[in-house]
PDB file of C-alpha atoms in Angstrom:
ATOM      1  CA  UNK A  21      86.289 115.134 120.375  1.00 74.00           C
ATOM      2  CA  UNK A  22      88.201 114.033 116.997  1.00 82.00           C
ATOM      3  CA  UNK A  23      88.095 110.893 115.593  1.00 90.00           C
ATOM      4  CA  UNK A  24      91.856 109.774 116.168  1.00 94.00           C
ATOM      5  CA  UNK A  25      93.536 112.063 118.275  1.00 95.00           C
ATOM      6  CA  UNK A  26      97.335 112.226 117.843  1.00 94.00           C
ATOM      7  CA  UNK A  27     100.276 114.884 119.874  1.00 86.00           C
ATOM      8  CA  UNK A  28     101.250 116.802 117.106  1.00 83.00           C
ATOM      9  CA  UNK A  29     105.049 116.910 117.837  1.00 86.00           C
ATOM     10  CA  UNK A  30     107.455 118.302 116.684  1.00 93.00           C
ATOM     11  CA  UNK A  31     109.488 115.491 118.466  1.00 95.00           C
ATOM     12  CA  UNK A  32     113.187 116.389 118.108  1.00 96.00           C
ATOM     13  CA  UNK A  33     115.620 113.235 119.112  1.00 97.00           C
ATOM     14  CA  UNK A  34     118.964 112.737 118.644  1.00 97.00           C
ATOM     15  CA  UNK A  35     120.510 109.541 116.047  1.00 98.00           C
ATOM     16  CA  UNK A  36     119.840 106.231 118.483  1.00 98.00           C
ATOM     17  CA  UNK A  37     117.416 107.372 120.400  1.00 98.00           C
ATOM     18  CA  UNK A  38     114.235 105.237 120.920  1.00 98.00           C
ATOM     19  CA  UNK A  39     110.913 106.941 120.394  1.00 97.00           C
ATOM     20  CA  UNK A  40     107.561 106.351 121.039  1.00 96.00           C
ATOM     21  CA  UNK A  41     104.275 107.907 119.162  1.00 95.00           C
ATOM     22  CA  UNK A  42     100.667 107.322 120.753  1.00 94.00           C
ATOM     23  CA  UNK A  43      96.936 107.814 119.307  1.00 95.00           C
ATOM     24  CA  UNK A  44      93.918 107.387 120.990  1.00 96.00           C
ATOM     25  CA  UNK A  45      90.371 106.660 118.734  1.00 94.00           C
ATOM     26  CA  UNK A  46      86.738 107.317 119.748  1.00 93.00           C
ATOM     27  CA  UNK A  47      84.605 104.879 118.022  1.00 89.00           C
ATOM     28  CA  UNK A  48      84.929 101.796 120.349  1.00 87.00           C
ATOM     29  CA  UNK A  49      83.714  99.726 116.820  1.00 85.00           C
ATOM     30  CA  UNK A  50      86.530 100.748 114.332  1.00 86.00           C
ATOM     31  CA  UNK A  51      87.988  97.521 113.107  1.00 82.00           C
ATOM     32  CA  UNK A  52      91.595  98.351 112.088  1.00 88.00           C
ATOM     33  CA  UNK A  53      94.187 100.400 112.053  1.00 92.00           C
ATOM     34  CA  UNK A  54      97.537 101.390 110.838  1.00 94.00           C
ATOM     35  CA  UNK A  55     100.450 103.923 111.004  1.00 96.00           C
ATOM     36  CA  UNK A  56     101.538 105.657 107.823  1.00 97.00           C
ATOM     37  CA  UNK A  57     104.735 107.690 107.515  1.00 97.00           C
ATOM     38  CA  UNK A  58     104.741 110.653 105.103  1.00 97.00           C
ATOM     39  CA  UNK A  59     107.888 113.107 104.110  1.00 96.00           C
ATOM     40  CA  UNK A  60     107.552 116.666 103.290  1.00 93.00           C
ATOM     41  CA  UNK A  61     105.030 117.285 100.320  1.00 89.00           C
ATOM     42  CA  UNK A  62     105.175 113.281  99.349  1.00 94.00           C
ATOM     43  CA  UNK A  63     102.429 110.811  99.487  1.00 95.00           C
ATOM     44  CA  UNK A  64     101.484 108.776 102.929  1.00 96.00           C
ATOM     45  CA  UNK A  65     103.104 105.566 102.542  1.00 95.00           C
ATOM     46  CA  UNK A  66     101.934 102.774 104.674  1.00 94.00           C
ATOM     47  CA  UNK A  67     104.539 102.055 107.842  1.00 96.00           C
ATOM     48  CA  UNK A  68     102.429  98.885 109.271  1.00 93.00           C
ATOM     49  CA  UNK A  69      99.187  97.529 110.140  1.00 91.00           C
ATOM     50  CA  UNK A  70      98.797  97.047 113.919  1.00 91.00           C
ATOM     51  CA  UNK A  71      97.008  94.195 115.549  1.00 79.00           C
ATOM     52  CA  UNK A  72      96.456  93.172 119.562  1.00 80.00           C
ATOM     53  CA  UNK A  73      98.871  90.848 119.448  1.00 82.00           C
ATOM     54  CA  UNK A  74     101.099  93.856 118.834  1.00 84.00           C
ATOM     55  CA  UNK A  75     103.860  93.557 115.472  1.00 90.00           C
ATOM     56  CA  UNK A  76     106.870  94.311 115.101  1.00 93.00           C
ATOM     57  CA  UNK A  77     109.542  95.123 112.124  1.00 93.00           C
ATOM     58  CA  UNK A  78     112.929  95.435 112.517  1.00 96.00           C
ATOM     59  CA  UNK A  79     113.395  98.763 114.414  1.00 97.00           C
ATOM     60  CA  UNK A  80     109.428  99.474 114.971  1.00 97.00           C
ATOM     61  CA  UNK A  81     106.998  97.998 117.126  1.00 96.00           C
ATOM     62  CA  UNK A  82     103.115  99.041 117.269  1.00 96.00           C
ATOM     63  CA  UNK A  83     100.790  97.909 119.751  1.00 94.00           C
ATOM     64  CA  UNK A  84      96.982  98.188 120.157  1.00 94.00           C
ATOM     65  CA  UNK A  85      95.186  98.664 123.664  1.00 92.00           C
ATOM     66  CA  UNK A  86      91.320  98.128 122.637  1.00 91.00           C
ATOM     67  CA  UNK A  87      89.958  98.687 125.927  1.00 92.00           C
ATOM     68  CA  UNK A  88      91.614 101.371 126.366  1.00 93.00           C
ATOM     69  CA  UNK A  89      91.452 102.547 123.009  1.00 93.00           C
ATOM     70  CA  UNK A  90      95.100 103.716 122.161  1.00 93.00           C
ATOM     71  CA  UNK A  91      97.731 102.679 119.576  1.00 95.00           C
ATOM     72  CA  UNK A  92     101.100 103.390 119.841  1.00 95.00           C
ATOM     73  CA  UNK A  93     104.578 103.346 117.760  1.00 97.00           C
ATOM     74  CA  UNK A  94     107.816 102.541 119.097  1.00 97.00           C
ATOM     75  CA  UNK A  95     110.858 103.306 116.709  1.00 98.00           C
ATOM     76  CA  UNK A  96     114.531 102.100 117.955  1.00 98.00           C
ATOM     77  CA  UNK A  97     117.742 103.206 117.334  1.00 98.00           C
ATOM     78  CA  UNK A  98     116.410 106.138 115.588  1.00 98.00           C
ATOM     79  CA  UNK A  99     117.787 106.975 112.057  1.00 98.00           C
ATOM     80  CA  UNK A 100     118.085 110.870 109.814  1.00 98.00           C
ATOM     81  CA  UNK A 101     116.056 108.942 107.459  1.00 97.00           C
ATOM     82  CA  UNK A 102     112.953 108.645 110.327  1.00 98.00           C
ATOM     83  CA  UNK A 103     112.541 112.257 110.096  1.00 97.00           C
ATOM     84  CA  UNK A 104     109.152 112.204 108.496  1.00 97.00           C
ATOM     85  CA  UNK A 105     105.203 112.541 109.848  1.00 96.00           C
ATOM     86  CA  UNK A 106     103.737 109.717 111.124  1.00 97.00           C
ATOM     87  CA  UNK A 107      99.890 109.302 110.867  1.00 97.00           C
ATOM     88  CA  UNK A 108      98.161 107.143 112.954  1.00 96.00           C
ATOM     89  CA  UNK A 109      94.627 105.651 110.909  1.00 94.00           C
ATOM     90  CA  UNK A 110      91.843 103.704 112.088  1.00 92.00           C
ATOM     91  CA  UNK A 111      88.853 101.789 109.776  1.00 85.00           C
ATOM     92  CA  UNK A 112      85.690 103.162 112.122  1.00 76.00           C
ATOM     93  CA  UNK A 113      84.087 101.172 109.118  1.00 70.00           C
ATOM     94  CA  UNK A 114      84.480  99.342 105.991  1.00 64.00           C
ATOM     95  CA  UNK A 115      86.433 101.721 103.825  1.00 67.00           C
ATOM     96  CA  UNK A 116      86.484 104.879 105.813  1.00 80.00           C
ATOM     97  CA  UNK A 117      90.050 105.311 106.783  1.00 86.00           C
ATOM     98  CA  UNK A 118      90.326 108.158 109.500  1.00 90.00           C
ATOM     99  CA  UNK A 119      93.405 110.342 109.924  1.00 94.00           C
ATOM    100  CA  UNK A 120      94.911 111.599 113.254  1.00 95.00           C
ATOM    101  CA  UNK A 121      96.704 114.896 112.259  1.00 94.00           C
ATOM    102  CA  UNK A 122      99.960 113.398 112.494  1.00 95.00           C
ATOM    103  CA  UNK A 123     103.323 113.581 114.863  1.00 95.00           C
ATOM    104  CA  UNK A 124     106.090 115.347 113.026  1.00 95.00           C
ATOM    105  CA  UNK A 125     109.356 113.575 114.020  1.00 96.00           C
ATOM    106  CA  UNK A 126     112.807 115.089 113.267  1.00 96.00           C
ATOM    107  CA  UNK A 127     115.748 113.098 114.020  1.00 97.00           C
ATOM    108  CA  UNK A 128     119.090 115.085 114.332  1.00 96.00           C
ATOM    109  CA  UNK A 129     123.103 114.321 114.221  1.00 95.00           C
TER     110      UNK A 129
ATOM    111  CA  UNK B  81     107.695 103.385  93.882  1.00 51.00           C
ATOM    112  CA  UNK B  82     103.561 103.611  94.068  1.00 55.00           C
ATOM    113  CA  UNK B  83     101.863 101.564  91.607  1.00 91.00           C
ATOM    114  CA  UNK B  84      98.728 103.960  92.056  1.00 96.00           C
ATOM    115  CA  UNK B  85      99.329 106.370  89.424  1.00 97.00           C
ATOM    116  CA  UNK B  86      97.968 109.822  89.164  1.00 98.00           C
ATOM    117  CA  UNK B  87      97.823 112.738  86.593  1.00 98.00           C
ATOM    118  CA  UNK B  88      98.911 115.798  86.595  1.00 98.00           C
ATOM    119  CA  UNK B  89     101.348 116.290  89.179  1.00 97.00           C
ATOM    120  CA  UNK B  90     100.469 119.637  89.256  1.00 97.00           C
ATOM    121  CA  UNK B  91      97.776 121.741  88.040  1.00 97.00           C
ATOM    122  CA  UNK B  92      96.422 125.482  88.343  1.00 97.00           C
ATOM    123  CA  UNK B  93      92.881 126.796  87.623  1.00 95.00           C
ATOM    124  CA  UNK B  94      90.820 129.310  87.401  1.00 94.00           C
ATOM    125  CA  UNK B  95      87.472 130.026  88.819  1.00 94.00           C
ATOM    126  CA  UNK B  96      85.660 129.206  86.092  1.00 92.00           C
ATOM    127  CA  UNK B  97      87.723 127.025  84.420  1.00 92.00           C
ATOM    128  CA  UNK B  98      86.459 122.435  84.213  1.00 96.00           C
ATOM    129  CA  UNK B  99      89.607 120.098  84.872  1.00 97.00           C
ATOM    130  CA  UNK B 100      89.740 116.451  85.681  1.00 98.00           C
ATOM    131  CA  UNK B 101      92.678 114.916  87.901  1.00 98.00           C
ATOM    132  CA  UNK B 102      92.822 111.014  87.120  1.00 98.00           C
ATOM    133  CA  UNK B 103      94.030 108.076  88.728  1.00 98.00           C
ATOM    134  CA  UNK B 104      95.150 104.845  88.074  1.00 98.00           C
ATOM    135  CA  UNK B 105      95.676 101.520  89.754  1.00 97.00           C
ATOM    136  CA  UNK B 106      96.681  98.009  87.728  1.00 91.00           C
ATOM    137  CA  UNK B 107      97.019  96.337  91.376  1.00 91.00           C
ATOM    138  CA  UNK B 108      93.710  94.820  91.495  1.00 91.00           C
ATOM    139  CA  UNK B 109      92.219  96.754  94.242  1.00 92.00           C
ATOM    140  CA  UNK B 110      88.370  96.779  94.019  1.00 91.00           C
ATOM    141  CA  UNK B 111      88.043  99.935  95.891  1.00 91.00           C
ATOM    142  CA  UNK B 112      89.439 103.566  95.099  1.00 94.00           C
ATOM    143  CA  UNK B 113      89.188 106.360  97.401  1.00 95.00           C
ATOM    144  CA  UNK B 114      89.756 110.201  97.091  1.00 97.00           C
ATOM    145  CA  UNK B 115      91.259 112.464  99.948  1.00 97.00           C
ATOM    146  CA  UNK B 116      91.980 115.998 100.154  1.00 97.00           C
ATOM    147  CA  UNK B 117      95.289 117.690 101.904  1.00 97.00           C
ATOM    148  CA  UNK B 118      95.893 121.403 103.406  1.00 96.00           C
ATOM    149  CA  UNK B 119      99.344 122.153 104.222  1.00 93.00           C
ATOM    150  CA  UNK B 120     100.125 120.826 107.876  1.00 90.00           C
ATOM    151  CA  UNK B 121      96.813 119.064 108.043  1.00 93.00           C
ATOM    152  CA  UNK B 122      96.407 115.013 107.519  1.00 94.00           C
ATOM    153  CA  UNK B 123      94.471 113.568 104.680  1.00 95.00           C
ATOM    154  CA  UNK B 124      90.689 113.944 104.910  1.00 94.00           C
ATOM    155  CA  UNK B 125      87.841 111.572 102.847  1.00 93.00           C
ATOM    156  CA  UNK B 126      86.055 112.616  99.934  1.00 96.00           C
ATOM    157  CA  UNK B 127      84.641 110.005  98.473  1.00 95.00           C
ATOM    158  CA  UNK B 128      85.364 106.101  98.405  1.00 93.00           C
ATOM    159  CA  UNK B 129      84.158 103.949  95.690  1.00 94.00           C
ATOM    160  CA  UNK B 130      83.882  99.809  96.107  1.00 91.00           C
ATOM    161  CA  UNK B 131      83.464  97.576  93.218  1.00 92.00           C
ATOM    162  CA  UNK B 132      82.723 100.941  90.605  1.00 95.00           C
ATOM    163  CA  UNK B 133      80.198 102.035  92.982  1.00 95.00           C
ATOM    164  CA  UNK B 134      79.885 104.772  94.778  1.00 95.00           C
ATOM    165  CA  UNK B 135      79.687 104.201  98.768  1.00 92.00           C
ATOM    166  CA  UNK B 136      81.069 107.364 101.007  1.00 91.00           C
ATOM    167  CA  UNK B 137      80.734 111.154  99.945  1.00 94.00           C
ATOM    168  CA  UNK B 138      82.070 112.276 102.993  1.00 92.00           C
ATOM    169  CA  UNK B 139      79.074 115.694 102.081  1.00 92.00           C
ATOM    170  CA  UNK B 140      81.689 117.073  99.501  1.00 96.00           C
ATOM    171  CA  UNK B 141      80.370 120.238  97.644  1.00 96.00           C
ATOM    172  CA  UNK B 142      78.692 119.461  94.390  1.00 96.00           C
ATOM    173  CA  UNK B 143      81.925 121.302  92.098  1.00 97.00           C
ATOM    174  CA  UNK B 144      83.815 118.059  92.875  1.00 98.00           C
ATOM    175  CA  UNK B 145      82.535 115.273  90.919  1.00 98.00           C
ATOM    176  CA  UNK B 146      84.129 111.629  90.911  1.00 98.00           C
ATOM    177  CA  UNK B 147      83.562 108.949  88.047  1.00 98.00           C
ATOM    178  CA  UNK B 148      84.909 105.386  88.164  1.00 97.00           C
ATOM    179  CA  UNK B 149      84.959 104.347  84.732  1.00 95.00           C
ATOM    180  CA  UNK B 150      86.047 100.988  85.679  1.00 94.00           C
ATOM    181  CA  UNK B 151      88.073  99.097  88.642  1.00 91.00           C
ATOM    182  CA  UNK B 152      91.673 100.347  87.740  1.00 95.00           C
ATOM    183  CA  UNK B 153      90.578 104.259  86.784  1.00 97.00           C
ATOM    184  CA  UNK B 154      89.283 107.097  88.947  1.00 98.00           C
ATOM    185  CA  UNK B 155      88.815 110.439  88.207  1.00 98.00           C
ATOM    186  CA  UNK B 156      87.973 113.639  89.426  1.00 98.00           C
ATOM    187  CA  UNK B 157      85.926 116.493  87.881  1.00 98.00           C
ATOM    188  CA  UNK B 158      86.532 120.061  89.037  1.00 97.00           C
ATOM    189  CA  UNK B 159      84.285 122.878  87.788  1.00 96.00           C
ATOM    190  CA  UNK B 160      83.720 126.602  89.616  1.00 95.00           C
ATOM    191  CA  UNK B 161      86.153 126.021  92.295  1.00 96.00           C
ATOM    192  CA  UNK B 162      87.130 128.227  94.499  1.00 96.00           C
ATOM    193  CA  UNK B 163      90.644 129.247  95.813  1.00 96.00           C
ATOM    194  CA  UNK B 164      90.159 127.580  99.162  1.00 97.00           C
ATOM    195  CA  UNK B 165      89.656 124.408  97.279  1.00 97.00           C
ATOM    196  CA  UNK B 166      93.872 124.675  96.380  1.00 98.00           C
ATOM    197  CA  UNK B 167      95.117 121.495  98.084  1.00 97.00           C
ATOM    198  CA  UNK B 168      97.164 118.321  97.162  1.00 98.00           C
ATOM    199  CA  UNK B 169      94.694 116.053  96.290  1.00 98.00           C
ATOM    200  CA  UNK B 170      95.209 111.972  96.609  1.00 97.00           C
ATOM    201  CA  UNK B 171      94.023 109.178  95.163  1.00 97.00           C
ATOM    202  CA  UNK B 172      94.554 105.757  97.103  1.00 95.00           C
ATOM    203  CA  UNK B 173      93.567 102.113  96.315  1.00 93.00           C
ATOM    204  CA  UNK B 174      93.221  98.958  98.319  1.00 90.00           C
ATOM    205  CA  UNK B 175      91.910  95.551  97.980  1.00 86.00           C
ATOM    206  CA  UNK B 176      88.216  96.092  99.221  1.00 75.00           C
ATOM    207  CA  UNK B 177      86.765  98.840 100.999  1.00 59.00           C
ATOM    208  CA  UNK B 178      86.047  96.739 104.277  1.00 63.00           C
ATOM    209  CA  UNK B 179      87.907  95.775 107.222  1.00 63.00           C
ATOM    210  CA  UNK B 180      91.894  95.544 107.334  1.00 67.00           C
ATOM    211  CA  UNK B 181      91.900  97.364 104.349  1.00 71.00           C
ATOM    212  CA  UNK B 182      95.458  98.670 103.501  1.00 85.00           C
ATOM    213  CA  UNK B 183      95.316 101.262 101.265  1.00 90.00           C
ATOM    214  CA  UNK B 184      98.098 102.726  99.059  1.00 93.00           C
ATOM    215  CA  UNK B 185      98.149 106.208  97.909  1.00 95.00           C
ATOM    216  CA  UNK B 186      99.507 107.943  94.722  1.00 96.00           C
ATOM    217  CA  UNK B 187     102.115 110.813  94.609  1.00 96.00           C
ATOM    218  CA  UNK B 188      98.570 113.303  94.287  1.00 97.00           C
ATOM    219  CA  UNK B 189      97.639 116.337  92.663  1.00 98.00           C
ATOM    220  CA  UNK B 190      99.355 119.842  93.400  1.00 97.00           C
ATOM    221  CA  UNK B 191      96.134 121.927  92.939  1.00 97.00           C
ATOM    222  CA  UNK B 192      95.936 125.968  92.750  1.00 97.00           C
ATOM    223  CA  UNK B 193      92.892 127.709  92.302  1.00 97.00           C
ATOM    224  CA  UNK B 194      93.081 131.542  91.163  1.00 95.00           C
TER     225      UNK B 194
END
């Protein structure tokens, strides 16, 4: 079973449509975790940081289940610019960030 | 814009050929981390260094060989690679290497090995 387990996608929505992303980890002991957004052939650039309490910002909301083990990513009113990959990452450890392989979201006219 | 900086862009090798990618952070960040990218795959862990040290290699083959000079450079040394090795390479940065640790990447390395 992998690490961080993510559905691949491709998730194709139209302009102002809500969308959600989930993740489910395997270590019961990983201590944080995060989503990161990354565009064709750029760097992953941090999206949030994602904490029980759940967070939100503006048009995105993450929430963390730890007993059950799964993270998810709500976007809102869904924008062209949104079309990227979205990695979900957990910290199994101090300094070991762990990669799901990413849900490829295209957002269309 | 990322403030982790790395260099070159893009670089091709050959099989035989020694080549360093660098990296460069002036945020503060005590810990430095390299990850390796195939097309359509996420990021996977090389090696993560905390406070100039180094604390993960993630079992990566002896031709890839990091230094941390000090706490805002990192490299990587590349020698006898092979063409499987051709990836984007990335460099990333964040405060410490322990818990809630947010790290930032760099734009990465375009490598090609022929």
């Amino acid at each position: 079973r992998k690490e961080v387990e993510q559905d691949p996608g491709p998730f194709n929505v139209p302009e102002g449509a809500t969308v959600a992303f989930n993740c489910t980890y395997s270590n019961s002991a990983s201590q944080s975790f995060f989503w990161y957004r990354q565009d064709c052939r750029k760097e992953p650039k941090l999206l949030m940081s994602v904490y029980s309490s759940g967070n939100e910002d503006g048009r995105f909301t993450a929430q963390l289940n730890r007993a059950s083990q799964y993270i998810s990513l709500l976007i809102r009113d869904s924008k062209l610019s949104d079309s990227a990959t979205y990695l979900c990452v957990v910290n199994p450890q101090g300094g070991k960030l762990i990669f799901g392989q990413g849900t490829e979201l295209s957002v269309k006219p | 814009d990322t403030e982790v900086t790395q260099t070159p862009k893009h670089l091709v090798m050959g099989m035989t050929n020694k080549k360093s990618l660098k990296c460069e952070q002036h945020m503060g960040h005590r810990a430095m981390y390299w990850y390796k990218q195939k097309a359509k795959k996420p990021p996977e862990l090389m090696f993560v260094y905390s406070y100039e040290k180094l604390s993960i290699n993630e079992s990566v083959p002896s031709r890839f060989s990091p230094e941390c000079p000090n706490s805002s450079l990192l490299n990587l040394h590349l020698h006898a690679l092979q063409p499987e090795d051709s990836a984007l390479y990335l460099c990333a940065s964040s405060q410490e290497g322990g818990p809630d640790t947010e790290a930032f990447f760099g734009q990465g390395t375009r490598l090609t090995v022929v």
